[in-house]
PDB file of C-alpha atoms in Angstrom:
ATOM      1  CA  MET M   4     -20.831  23.009  10.522  1.00 64.00           C
ATOM      2  CA  CYS M   5     -21.881  20.798  13.438  1.00 74.00           C
ATOM      3  CA  ILE M   6     -19.117  18.257  12.850  1.00 82.00           C
ATOM      4  CA  HIS M   7     -16.534  21.107  13.267  1.00 86.00           C
ATOM      5  CA  GLU M   8     -18.343  22.195  16.421  1.00 90.00           C
ATOM      6  CA  GLU M   9     -18.300  18.664  17.735  1.00 89.00           C
ATOM      7  CA  MET M  10     -14.581  18.289  17.031  1.00 88.00           C
ATOM      8  CA  LEU M  11     -13.633  21.642  18.570  1.00 88.00           C
ATOM      9  CA  LYS M  12     -15.666  20.830  21.676  1.00 91.00           C
ATOM     10  CA  ASP M  13     -13.967  17.473  21.922  1.00 92.00           C
ATOM     11  CA  VAL M  14     -11.672  18.678  24.663  1.00 93.00           C
ATOM     12  CA  VAL M  15      -9.556  15.545  24.732  1.00 95.00           C
ATOM     13  CA  ARG M  16      -8.742  15.934  21.033  1.00 94.00           C
ATOM     14  CA  THR M  17      -8.327  19.682  20.780  1.00 95.00           C
ATOM     15  CA  LYS M  18      -6.541  20.189  24.148  1.00 97.00           C
ATOM     16  CA  THR M  19      -4.008  17.421  23.294  1.00 97.00           C
ATOM     17  CA  TYR M  20      -3.052  19.132  20.063  1.00 97.00           C
ATOM     18  CA  GLN M  21      -2.863  22.472  21.822  1.00 98.00           C
ATOM     19  CA  ASN M  22      -0.626  21.031  24.574  1.00 97.00           C
ATOM     20  CA  VAL M  23       1.623  19.370  21.990  1.00 97.00           C
ATOM     21  CA  ILE M  24       2.091  22.710  20.225  1.00 98.00           C
ATOM     22  CA  TYR M  25       2.206  25.131  23.169  1.00 98.00           C
ATOM     23  CA  LYS M  26       4.414  22.923  25.388  1.00 97.00           C
ATOM     24  CA  ASN M  27       6.810  22.178  22.543  1.00 97.00           C
ATOM     25  CA  SER M  28       7.058  25.557  20.935  1.00 97.00           C
ATOM     26  CA  PHE M  29      10.761  24.891  20.266  1.00 96.00           C
ATOM     27  CA  LEU M  30       9.700  22.323  17.653  1.00 97.00           C
ATOM     28  CA  PHE M  31       7.639  24.916  15.776  1.00 98.00           C
ATOM     29  CA  LYS M  32       9.656  28.099  16.180  1.00 98.00           C
ATOM     30  CA  ASP M  33      10.729  29.413  12.736  1.00 98.00           C
ATOM     31  CA  LYS M  34       9.479  26.232  11.035  1.00 98.00           C
ATOM     32  CA  VAL M  35       7.281  25.851   7.961  1.00 98.00           C
ATOM     33  CA  VAL M  36       4.202  23.795   8.886  1.00 98.00           C
ATOM     34  CA  LEU M  37       1.611  22.036   6.724  1.00 98.00           C
ATOM     35  CA  ASP M  38      -1.829  21.483   8.262  1.00 98.00           C
ATOM     36  CA  VAL M  39      -3.590  18.710   6.319  1.00 98.00           C
ATOM     37  CA  GLY M  40      -7.359  18.841   6.424  1.00 97.00           C
ATOM     38  CA  ALA M  41      -7.309  22.085   8.364  1.00 97.00           C
ATOM     39  CA  GLY M  42     -11.111  22.509   8.908  1.00 95.00           C
ATOM     40  CA  THR M  43     -11.579  25.737  10.910  1.00 96.00           C
ATOM     41  CA  GLY M  44      -7.805  26.209  10.983  1.00 97.00           C
ATOM     42  CA  ILE M  45      -7.528  25.693  14.748  1.00 97.00           C
ATOM     43  CA  LEU M  46      -4.249  23.690  14.541  1.00 98.00           C
ATOM     44  CA  SER M  47      -2.744  26.286  12.189  1.00 98.00           C
ATOM     45  CA  LEU M  48      -3.669  29.002  14.695  1.00 98.00           C
ATOM     46  CA  PHE M  49      -1.943  27.098  17.489  1.00 98.00           C
ATOM     47  CA  CYS M  50       1.215  26.758  15.382  1.00 98.00           C
ATOM     48  CA  ALA M  51       1.217  30.448  14.343  1.00 98.00           C
ATOM     49  CA  LYS M  52       0.756  31.498  17.965  1.00 98.00           C
ATOM     50  CA  VAL M  53       3.990  29.748  19.059  1.00 98.00           C
ATOM     51  CA  GLY M  54       6.121  31.299  16.364  1.00 98.00           C
ATOM     52  CA  ALA M  55       5.959  29.091  13.221  1.00 98.00           C
ATOM     53  CA  LYS M  56       7.589  30.850  10.326  1.00 98.00           C
ATOM     54  CA  HIS M  57       4.689  29.999   8.006  1.00 98.00           C
ATOM     55  CA  VAL M  58       1.690  27.633   8.064  1.00 98.00           C
ATOM     56  CA  TYR M  59       0.013  26.265   4.996  1.00 98.00           C
ATOM     57  CA  ALA M  60      -3.540  25.156   5.881  1.00 98.00           C
ATOM     58  CA  ILE M  61      -5.067  22.864   3.261  1.00 98.00           C
ATOM     59  CA  GLU M  62      -8.819  22.297   3.372  1.00 97.00           C
ATOM     60  CA  CYS M  63     -10.897  20.997   0.483  1.00 96.00           C
ATOM     61  CA  SER M  64     -14.368  21.796   1.811  1.00 95.00           C
ATOM     62  CA  SER M  65     -16.058  25.170   1.846  1.00 95.00           C
ATOM     63  CA  MET M  66     -14.880  25.511   5.438  1.00 95.00           C
ATOM     64  CA  ALA M  67     -11.660  26.808   3.819  1.00 97.00           C
ATOM     65  CA  ASP M  68     -13.429  30.100   3.217  1.00 97.00           C
ATOM     66  CA  MET M  69     -14.344  30.308   6.921  1.00 96.00           C
ATOM     67  CA  ALA M  70     -10.806  29.391   7.916  1.00 97.00           C
ATOM     68  CA  GLN M  71      -9.507  32.221   5.778  1.00 97.00           C
ATOM     69  CA  GLU M  72     -11.823  34.641   7.538  1.00 97.00           C
ATOM     70  CA  ILE M  73     -10.864  33.239  11.008  1.00 97.00           C
ATOM     71  CA  VAL M  74      -7.165  33.661  10.218  1.00 98.00           C
ATOM     72  CA  LYS M  75      -7.810  37.252   9.250  1.00 98.00           C
ATOM     73  CA  LEU M  76      -9.962  37.981  12.300  1.00 98.00           C
ATOM     74  CA  ASN M  77      -7.108  36.794  14.537  1.00 98.00           C
ATOM     75  CA  GLY M  78      -4.400  38.748  12.788  1.00 98.00           C
ATOM     76  CA  PHE M  79      -2.437  35.845  11.345  1.00 98.00           C
ATOM     77  CA  SER M  80      -2.893  36.539   7.619  1.00 98.00           C
ATOM     78  CA  ASP M  81       0.845  37.043   7.104  1.00 98.00           C
ATOM     79  CA  VAL M  82       1.693  33.707   8.781  1.00 98.00           C
ATOM     80  CA  ILE M  83      -1.097  31.386   7.737  1.00 98.00           C
ATOM     81  CA  THR M  84      -1.947  30.719   4.107  1.00 98.00           C
ATOM     82  CA  VAL M  85      -5.223  28.853   3.615  1.00 98.00           C
ATOM     83  CA  ILE M  86      -5.279  26.785   0.438  1.00 98.00           C
ATOM     84  CA  LYS M  87      -8.637  25.472  -0.752  1.00 98.00           C
ATOM     85  CA  GLY M  88      -8.368  22.199  -2.594  1.00 98.00           C
ATOM     86  CA  LYS M  89      -7.308  18.576  -2.419  1.00 97.00           C
ATOM     87  CA  VAL M  90      -3.783  17.891  -1.111  1.00 97.00           C
ATOM     88  CA  GLU M  91      -3.283  15.613  -4.137  1.00 96.00           C
ATOM     89  CA  GLU M  92      -4.178  18.425  -6.576  1.00 97.00           C
ATOM     90  CA  ILE M  93      -2.716  21.620  -5.200  1.00 97.00           C
ATOM     91  CA  ASP M  94       0.662  23.270  -5.555  1.00 95.00           C
ATOM     92  CA  LEU M  95       2.404  24.549  -2.479  1.00 97.00           C
ATOM     93  CA  PRO M  96       4.309  27.807  -2.831  1.00 96.00           C
ATOM     94  CA  VAL M  97       7.310  26.133  -1.187  1.00 98.00           C
ATOM     95  CA  PRO M  98       9.188  22.965  -2.212  1.00 98.00           C
ATOM     96  CA  GLN M  99       9.398  21.575   1.352  1.00 98.00           C
ATOM     97  CA  VAL M 100       7.878  21.819   4.812  1.00 98.00           C
ATOM     98  CA  ASP M 101       9.438  21.008   8.234  1.00 98.00           C
ATOM     99  CA  ILE M 102       6.337  19.688   9.974  1.00 98.00           C
ATOM    100  CA  ILE M 103       3.090  18.075   8.889  1.00 98.00           C
ATOM    101  CA  ILE M 104       0.291  18.262  11.439  1.00 98.00           C
ATOM    102  CA  SER M 105      -3.083  16.705  10.917  1.00 98.00           C
ATOM    103  CA  GLU M 106      -6.091  15.356  12.721  1.00 97.00           C
ATOM    104  CA  TRP M 107      -6.776  12.543  10.222  1.00 97.00           C
ATOM    105  CA  MET M 108      -8.249   9.833  12.382  1.00 97.00           C
ATOM    106  CA  GLY M 109     -11.713   8.422  11.659  1.00 95.00           C
ATOM    107  CA  TYR M 110     -14.055   6.190  13.673  1.00 96.00           C
ATOM    108  CA  PHE M 111     -12.328   2.869  14.282  1.00 97.00           C
ATOM    109  CA  LEU M 112      -9.228   4.901  13.405  1.00 97.00           C
ATOM    110  CA  LEU M 113      -9.557   4.039   9.726  1.00 96.00           C
ATOM    111  CA  TYR M 114     -13.156   4.780   8.683  1.00 96.00           C
ATOM    112  CA  GLU M 115     -13.363   7.794   6.324  1.00 89.00           C
ATOM    113  CA  ASN M 116      -9.864   8.704   7.449  1.00 88.00           C
ATOM    114  CA  MET M 117      -7.365  10.997   5.771  1.00 93.00           C
ATOM    115  CA  LEU M 118      -4.297   8.875   6.408  1.00 96.00           C
ATOM    116  CA  ASP M 119      -3.493   8.358   2.728  1.00 95.00           C
ATOM    117  CA  THR M 120      -3.624  12.086   2.233  1.00 96.00           C
ATOM    118  CA  VAL M 121      -1.202  12.701   5.118  1.00 98.00           C
ATOM    119  CA  LEU M 122       1.212  10.041   3.702  1.00 98.00           C
ATOM    120  CA  TYR M 123       0.972  11.616   0.258  1.00 98.00           C
ATOM    121  CA  ALA M 124       1.828  15.037   1.684  1.00 98.00           C
ATOM    122  CA  ARG M 125       4.680  13.481   3.716  1.00 98.00           C
ATOM    123  CA  ASP M 126       6.242  11.852   0.652  1.00 98.00           C
ATOM    124  CA  LYS M 127       5.871  14.938  -1.499  1.00 98.00           C
ATOM    125  CA  TRP M 128       6.795  17.825   0.804  1.00 98.00           C
ATOM    126  CA  LEU M 129       8.322  16.800   4.123  1.00 98.00           C
ATOM    127  CA  VAL M 130      12.030  17.496   4.536  1.00 98.00           C
ATOM    128  CA  LYS M 131      14.306  14.619   5.515  1.00 97.00           C
ATOM    129  CA  ASP M 132      13.927  14.053   9.294  1.00 95.00           C
ATOM    130  CA  GLY M 133      10.906  16.363   9.307  1.00 98.00           C
ATOM    131  CA  LEU M 134       8.119  15.751  11.816  1.00 98.00           C
ATOM    132  CA  VAL M 135       4.727  14.197  11.291  1.00 98.00           C
ATOM    133  CA  LEU M 136       2.311  14.950  14.179  1.00 98.00           C
ATOM    134  CA  PRO M 137       0.912  12.720  15.551  1.00 98.00           C
ATOM    135  CA  ASP M 138       3.404  10.017  14.614  1.00 98.00           C
ATOM    136  CA  LYS M 139       1.887   6.930  16.216  1.00 98.00           C
ATOM    137  CA  ALA M 140      -1.575   5.465  16.149  1.00 98.00           C
ATOM    138  CA  SER M 141      -2.642   2.123  17.644  1.00 98.00           C
ATOM    139  CA  LEU M 142      -5.816   0.054  17.312  1.00 98.00           C
ATOM    140  CA  CYS M 143      -6.905  -1.895  20.412  1.00 98.00           C
ATOM    141  CA  LEU M 144      -9.490  -4.572  21.147  1.00 98.00           C
ATOM    142  CA  THR M 145     -11.514  -5.691  24.209  1.00 98.00           C
ATOM    143  CA  ALA M 146     -14.681  -7.663  24.854  1.00 98.00           C
ATOM    144  CA  ILE M 147     -17.927  -6.610  26.599  1.00 98.00           C
ATOM    145  CA  GLU M 148     -21.124  -7.857  28.137  1.00 98.00           C
ATOM    146  CA  ASP M 149     -23.938  -6.024  26.374  1.00 97.00           C
ATOM    147  CA  ALA M 150     -27.112  -8.127  26.628  1.00 94.00           C
ATOM    148  CA  ASP M 151     -29.682  -5.270  26.816  1.00 92.00           C
ATOM    149  CA  TYR M 152     -28.341  -3.313  23.927  1.00 90.00           C
ATOM    150  CA  LYS M 153     -27.858  -6.344  21.698  1.00 92.00           C
ATOM    151  CA  GLU M 154     -31.471  -7.364  22.439  1.00 91.00           C
ATOM    152  CA  ASP M 155     -32.619  -3.869  21.534  1.00 91.00           C
ATOM    153  CA  LYS M 156     -30.501  -3.343  18.403  1.00 89.00           C
ATOM    154  CA  ILE M 157     -30.108  -6.824  16.923  1.00 92.00           C
ATOM    155  CA  GLU M 158     -32.555  -9.415  18.259  1.00 92.00           C
ATOM    156  CA  PHE M 159     -35.416  -6.897  17.895  1.00 93.00           C
ATOM    157  CA  TRP M 160     -35.654  -7.844  14.183  1.00 95.00           C
ATOM    158  CA  ASN M 161     -36.421 -11.499  14.896  1.00 94.00           C
ATOM    159  CA  SER M 162     -40.029 -10.587  15.721  1.00 95.00           C
ATOM    160  CA  VAL M 163     -41.367  -7.145  14.896  1.00 96.00           C
ATOM    161  CA  TYR M 164     -45.029  -6.898  15.967  1.00 97.00           C
ATOM    162  CA  GLY M 165     -45.244 -10.565  15.306  1.00 96.00           C
ATOM    163  CA  PHE M 166     -43.531 -10.548  11.922  1.00 98.00           C
ATOM    164  CA  ASP M 167     -40.146 -12.107  11.042  1.00 97.00           C
ATOM    165  CA  MET M 168     -37.724  -9.445   9.880  1.00 96.00           C
ATOM    166  CA  SER M 169     -34.586 -11.442  10.573  1.00 95.00           C
ATOM    167  CA  CYS M 170     -33.173 -10.535   7.137  1.00 96.00           C
ATOM    168  CA  ILE M 171     -32.575  -7.081   8.621  1.00 95.00           C
ATOM    169  CA  ARG M 172     -30.979  -8.615  11.658  1.00 94.00           C
ATOM    170  CA  LYS M 173     -28.316 -10.101   9.279  1.00 93.00           C
ATOM    171  CA  GLN M 174     -27.636  -6.613   7.946  1.00 94.00           C
ATOM    172  CA  ALA M 175     -27.562  -5.062  11.431  1.00 94.00           C
ATOM    173  CA  MET M 176     -25.020  -7.656  12.589  1.00 95.00           C
ATOM    174  CA  MET M 177     -22.656  -6.683   9.826  1.00 97.00           C
ATOM    175  CA  GLU M 178     -22.586  -3.002  10.666  1.00 97.00           C
ATOM    176  CA  PRO M 179     -20.313  -2.007  13.551  1.00 97.00           C
ATOM    177  CA  ILE M 180     -21.952   0.477  15.894  1.00 96.00           C
ATOM    178  CA  VAL M 181     -20.119   3.611  17.014  1.00 96.00           C
ATOM    179  CA  ASP M 182     -21.166   4.217  20.586  1.00 96.00           C
ATOM    180  CA  THR M 183     -19.927   4.927  24.094  1.00 97.00           C
ATOM    181  CA  VAL M 184     -19.203   1.774  26.064  1.00 97.00           C
ATOM    182  CA  ASP M 185     -19.403   1.830  29.881  1.00 97.00           C
ATOM    183  CA  GLN M 186     -16.107   0.556  31.271  1.00 97.00           C
ATOM    184  CA  ASN M 187     -18.043  -1.692  33.730  1.00 98.00           C
ATOM    185  CA  GLN M 188     -19.154  -3.746  30.703  1.00 98.00           C
ATOM    186  CA  ILE M 189     -15.533  -4.758  29.942  1.00 98.00           C
ATOM    187  CA  VAL M 190     -15.044  -8.501  30.604  1.00 98.00           C
ATOM    188  CA  THR M 191     -11.476  -9.080  29.313  1.00 98.00           C
ATOM    189  CA  ASN M 192      -8.097  -7.390  29.102  1.00 98.00           C
ATOM    190  CA  CYS M 193      -7.514  -4.872  26.331  1.00 98.00           C
ATOM    191  CA  GLN M 194      -5.150  -5.901  23.577  1.00 97.00           C
ATOM    192  CA  LEU M 195      -3.062  -3.939  21.145  1.00 98.00           C
ATOM    193  CA  LEU M 196      -3.856  -5.082  17.626  1.00 98.00           C
ATOM    194  CA  LYS M 197      -1.707  -2.827  15.453  1.00 98.00           C
ATOM    195  CA  THR M 198       0.562   0.158  15.797  1.00 98.00           C
ATOM    196  CA  MET M 199       1.189   2.459  12.842  1.00 98.00           C
ATOM    197  CA  ASP M 200       4.163   4.741  12.615  1.00 98.00           C
ATOM    198  CA  ILE M 201       2.884   7.569  10.451  1.00 98.00           C
ATOM    199  CA  SER M 202       6.419   8.937   9.854  1.00 97.00           C
ATOM    200  CA  LYS M 203       7.536   5.685   8.194  1.00 97.00           C
ATOM    201  CA  MET M 204       4.551   3.580   7.070  1.00 98.00           C
ATOM    202  CA  THR M 205       3.155   3.176   3.569  1.00 97.00           C
ATOM    203  CA  SER M 206      -0.482   3.407   2.600  1.00 94.00           C
ATOM    204  CA  GLY M 207      -0.704  -0.408   2.304  1.00 95.00           C
ATOM    205  CA  ASP M 208       0.165  -0.819   6.036  1.00 96.00           C
ATOM    206  CA  ALA M 209      -3.356   0.319   6.918  1.00 95.00           C
ATOM    207  CA  SER M 210      -4.512  -3.127   5.674  1.00 97.00           C
ATOM    208  CA  PHE M 211      -3.500  -5.869   8.082  1.00 98.00           C
ATOM    209  CA  THR M 212      -4.348  -9.086   9.896  1.00 98.00           C
ATOM    210  CA  ALA M 213      -3.559  -9.157  13.626  1.00 98.00           C
ATOM    211  CA  PRO M 214      -4.001 -11.987  16.120  1.00 98.00           C
ATOM    212  CA  PHE M 215      -5.573 -11.432  19.513  1.00 98.00           C
ATOM    213  CA  LYS M 216      -6.072 -13.284  22.776  1.00 98.00           C
ATOM    214  CA  LEU M 217      -8.592 -11.738  25.165  1.00 98.00           C
ATOM    215  CA  ILE M 218      -8.600 -13.245  28.645  1.00 98.00           C
ATOM    216  CA  ALA M 219     -11.691 -13.043  30.830  1.00 98.00           C
ATOM    217  CA  GLU M 220     -11.100 -11.098  34.022  1.00 98.00           C
ATOM    218  CA  ARG M 221     -14.368 -12.398  35.571  1.00 98.00           C
ATOM    219  CA  ASP M 222     -17.114 -14.933  34.939  1.00 98.00           C
ATOM    220  CA  ASP M 223     -19.563 -13.344  32.514  1.00 98.00           C
ATOM    221  CA  TYR M 224     -21.127 -13.328  29.038  1.00 98.00           C
ATOM    222  CA  ILE M 225     -19.536 -11.694  26.026  1.00 98.00           C
ATOM    223  CA  HIS M 226     -21.838 -10.221  23.378  1.00 97.00           C
ATOM    224  CA  ALA M 227     -19.495  -8.017  21.439  1.00 98.00           C
ATOM    225  CA  LEU M 228     -15.919  -7.009  20.812  1.00 98.00           C
ATOM    226  CA  VAL M 229     -15.005  -3.348  21.043  1.00 98.00           C
ATOM    227  CA  ALA M 230     -12.281  -1.566  19.110  1.00 98.00           C
ATOM    228  CA  TYR M 231     -10.788   1.825  19.917  1.00 98.00           C
ATOM    229  CA  PHE M 232      -7.567   3.685  19.163  1.00 98.00           C
ATOM    230  CA  ASP M 233      -4.798   5.539  20.898  1.00 98.00           C
ATOM    231  CA  VAL M 234      -2.709   8.338  19.335  1.00 98.00           C
ATOM    232  CA  SER M 235       0.690   9.569  20.478  1.00 98.00           C
ATOM    233  CA  PHE M 236       3.130  12.370  19.780  1.00 98.00           C
ATOM    234  CA  THR M 237       6.468  10.709  20.613  1.00 96.00           C
ATOM    235  CA  LYS M 238       8.762  13.503  19.387  1.00 93.00           C
ATOM    236  CA  CYS M 239       7.623  15.913  22.115  1.00 92.00           C
ATOM    237  CA  HIS M 240       9.707  16.872  25.090  1.00 89.00           C
ATOM    238  CA  LYS M 241       7.341  14.735  27.125  1.00 91.00           C
ATOM    239  CA  LEU M 242       5.263  11.947  25.568  1.00 92.00           C
ATOM    240  CA  LEU M 243       1.768  13.264  24.836  1.00 96.00           C
ATOM    241  CA  GLY M 244      -1.307  11.648  23.332  1.00 97.00           C
ATOM    242  CA  PHE M 245      -4.769  10.374  24.054  1.00 97.00           C
ATOM    243  CA  SER M 246      -6.852   7.214  24.089  1.00 98.00           C
ATOM    244  CA  THR M 247     -10.404   6.771  22.767  1.00 98.00           C
ATOM    245  CA  GLY M 248     -10.902   3.671  24.932  1.00 98.00           C
ATOM    246  CA  PRO M 249     -13.807   3.041  27.321  1.00 98.00           C
ATOM    247  CA  LYS M 250     -11.610   3.654  30.355  1.00 97.00           C
ATOM    248  CA  SER M 251     -10.562   7.097  29.166  1.00 97.00           C
ATOM    249  CA  ARG M 252     -12.394  10.383  29.028  1.00 96.00           C
ATOM    250  CA  SER M 253     -14.886  10.227  26.163  1.00 96.00           C
ATOM    251  CA  THR M 254     -14.181  11.717  22.749  1.00 97.00           C
ATOM    252  CA  HIS M 255     -16.324  12.286  19.634  1.00 95.00           C
ATOM    253  CA  TRP M 256     -14.836   9.041  18.191  1.00 97.00           C
ATOM    254  CA  LYS M 257     -16.482   6.975  20.985  1.00 98.00           C
ATOM    255  CA  GLN M 258     -15.780   3.238  20.518  1.00 98.00           C
ATOM    256  CA  THR M 259     -16.668   0.765  17.771  1.00 98.00           C
ATOM    257  CA  VAL M 260     -18.837  -2.181  18.801  1.00 98.00           C
ATOM    258  CA  LEU M 261     -18.842  -5.434  16.758  1.00 98.00           C
ATOM    259  CA  TYR M 262     -21.645  -7.757  17.858  1.00 97.00           C
ATOM    260  CA  LEU M 263     -20.979 -11.527  17.895  1.00 97.00           C
ATOM    261  CA  GLU M 264     -23.424 -14.102  16.536  1.00 95.00           C
ATOM    262  CA  ASP M 265     -22.800 -16.178  19.644  1.00 93.00           C
ATOM    263  CA  VAL M 266     -23.368 -15.262  23.233  1.00 95.00           C
ATOM    264  CA  ILE M 267     -20.140 -16.471  24.738  1.00 97.00           C
ATOM    265  CA  THR M 268     -20.093 -17.690  28.328  1.00 97.00           C
ATOM    266  CA  VAL M 269     -16.634 -17.308  29.859  1.00 98.00           C
ATOM    267  CA  CYS M 270     -15.112 -18.133  33.200  1.00 98.00           C
ATOM    268  CA  GLN M 271     -12.315 -16.032  34.660  1.00 98.00           C
ATOM    269  CA  GLY M 272      -9.028 -16.930  32.971  1.00 98.00           C
ATOM    270  CA  GLU M 273     -10.582 -18.400  29.791  1.00 98.00           C
ATOM    271  CA  ALA M 274      -9.578 -16.882  26.482  1.00 98.00           C
ATOM    272  CA  VAL M 275     -11.227 -15.695  23.271  1.00 98.00           C
ATOM    273  CA  VAL M 276      -8.569 -16.185  20.666  1.00 98.00           C
ATOM    274  CA  GLY M 277      -8.623 -15.142  17.028  1.00 98.00           C
ATOM    275  CA  SER M 278      -7.605 -12.616  14.461  1.00 98.00           C
ATOM    276  CA  MET M 279      -8.950  -9.453  12.914  1.00 98.00           C
ATOM    277  CA  THR M 280      -8.365  -8.497   9.288  1.00 98.00           C
ATOM    278  CA  VAL M 281      -8.906  -4.892   8.329  1.00 98.00           C
ATOM    279  CA  ALA M 282      -8.822  -3.429   4.792  1.00 97.00           C
ATOM    280  CA  PRO M 283     -10.432  -0.597   2.845  1.00 96.00           C
ATOM    281  CA  ASN M 284     -13.453  -1.742   0.866  1.00 95.00           C
ATOM    282  CA  LYS M 285     -12.549  -2.388  -2.765  1.00 94.00           C
ATOM    283  CA  LYS M 286     -15.485  -0.461  -4.225  1.00 95.00           C
ATOM    284  CA  ASN M 287     -15.454   2.400  -1.713  1.00 93.00           C
ATOM    285  CA  PRO M 288     -12.028   2.821  -0.102  1.00 90.00           C
ATOM    286  CA  ARG M 289     -13.505   5.186   2.547  1.00 90.00           C
ATOM    287  CA  ASP M 290     -15.422   2.189   3.951  1.00 94.00           C
ATOM    288  CA  VAL M 291     -13.629  -0.419   5.994  1.00 97.00           C
ATOM    289  CA  ASP M 292     -14.065  -4.209   5.677  1.00 98.00           C
ATOM    290  CA  ILE M 293     -13.417  -6.227   8.810  1.00 98.00           C
ATOM    291  CA  MET M 294     -13.102  -9.968   9.049  1.00 98.00           C
ATOM    292  CA  LEU M 295     -13.213 -11.390  12.566  1.00 98.00           C
ATOM    293  CA  LYS M 296     -12.199 -14.948  13.385  1.00 98.00           C
ATOM    294  CA  TYR M 297     -12.678 -16.085  16.946  1.00 98.00           C
ATOM    295  CA  SER M 298     -12.858 -19.237  18.993  1.00 98.00           C
ATOM    296  CA  VAL M 299     -13.453 -20.170  22.586  1.00 98.00           C
ATOM    297  CA  ASN M 300     -12.783 -23.471  24.175  1.00 97.00           C
ATOM    298  CA  GLY M 301     -14.119 -23.048  27.676  1.00 96.00           C
ATOM    299  CA  LYS M 302     -15.923 -24.917  30.390  1.00 96.00           C
ATOM    300  CA  HIS M 303     -19.406 -23.751  29.347  1.00 96.00           C
ATOM    301  CA  CYS M 304     -18.826 -22.656  25.840  1.00 96.00           C
ATOM    302  CA  ARG M 305     -17.151 -24.044  22.749  1.00 97.00           C
ATOM    303  CA  VAL M 306     -17.424 -22.052  19.605  1.00 97.00           C
ATOM    304  CA  SER M 307     -15.460 -21.124  16.505  1.00 98.00           C
ATOM    305  CA  ARG M 308     -16.683 -18.684  13.910  1.00 98.00           C
ATOM    306  CA  THR M 309     -15.811 -16.148  11.216  1.00 98.00           C
ATOM    307  CA  GLN M 310     -17.822 -12.943  10.900  1.00 98.00           C
ATOM    308  CA  TYR M 311     -17.693 -10.143   8.331  1.00 98.00           C
ATOM    309  CA  TYR M 312     -18.421  -6.470   8.978  1.00 98.00           C
ATOM    310  CA  ARG M 313     -18.414  -3.339   6.927  1.00 97.00           C
ATOM    311  CA  MET M 314     -18.164   0.218   8.275  1.00 96.00           C
ATOM    312  CA  ARG M 315     -20.127   2.378   5.861  1.00 92.00           C
TER     313      ARG M 315
END
């Protein structure tokens, strides 16, 4: 239950969806809408309120029973049909839908996400030129100074009450940390790594290698790279969306911190260049494997390294 509470109270997330629907009611009026991974049914309720012809809300968890009750409590039983089950296994009572709406994004955009499910629904039921909302998602990267936290989370294992537990440090280094980053820690520019067009992409496009070049905006140390994502609804009357970056209002997705083996000393104008490879883990596709290659060739620091991470 608490995850649903956390998501509903994530004002950035929920308000953006509400604005998209309420301020673009012309998109929804008399349309058949599919809500993928409906949870409490909040997005379906928004759609019903602005005059959707019918909304099919698919939810595979036991929350579907609650959603059913919520729909009834709010007098939308004739407009919203809650279907309990997996998108890949259910039958819809209609051959096609006009709009697919979903809040599918996971931490780091792709961890435990429902993107494949949305794409499956799109290919199976969406009318030609139908809408997928949101339709764009972008992954971005920046670099931060984070000495205190790295000391506390990572270096701690080097000597625990006088004993060497550095084997755990290895493990800790490989696990990205989801946390809120203070924007004052940002040392470099932010760079766009990858944009996905959910209305056109295929499932395989969520695996990619993207180059980056992060340029120091001041003299400082870099302890970690930080990834976050932006989402946009480009088919609206006015472009709407939100960012989960450290400079934006915080969301329940926070940011994803990848600690570096090296403490990098940079001078203003110097660059950390490299590439990030992202793919679902072979054994457990809900996990994400990340390979990070980076190098610095600066006045005080020369380093080149490849690191592997797994979000699990």
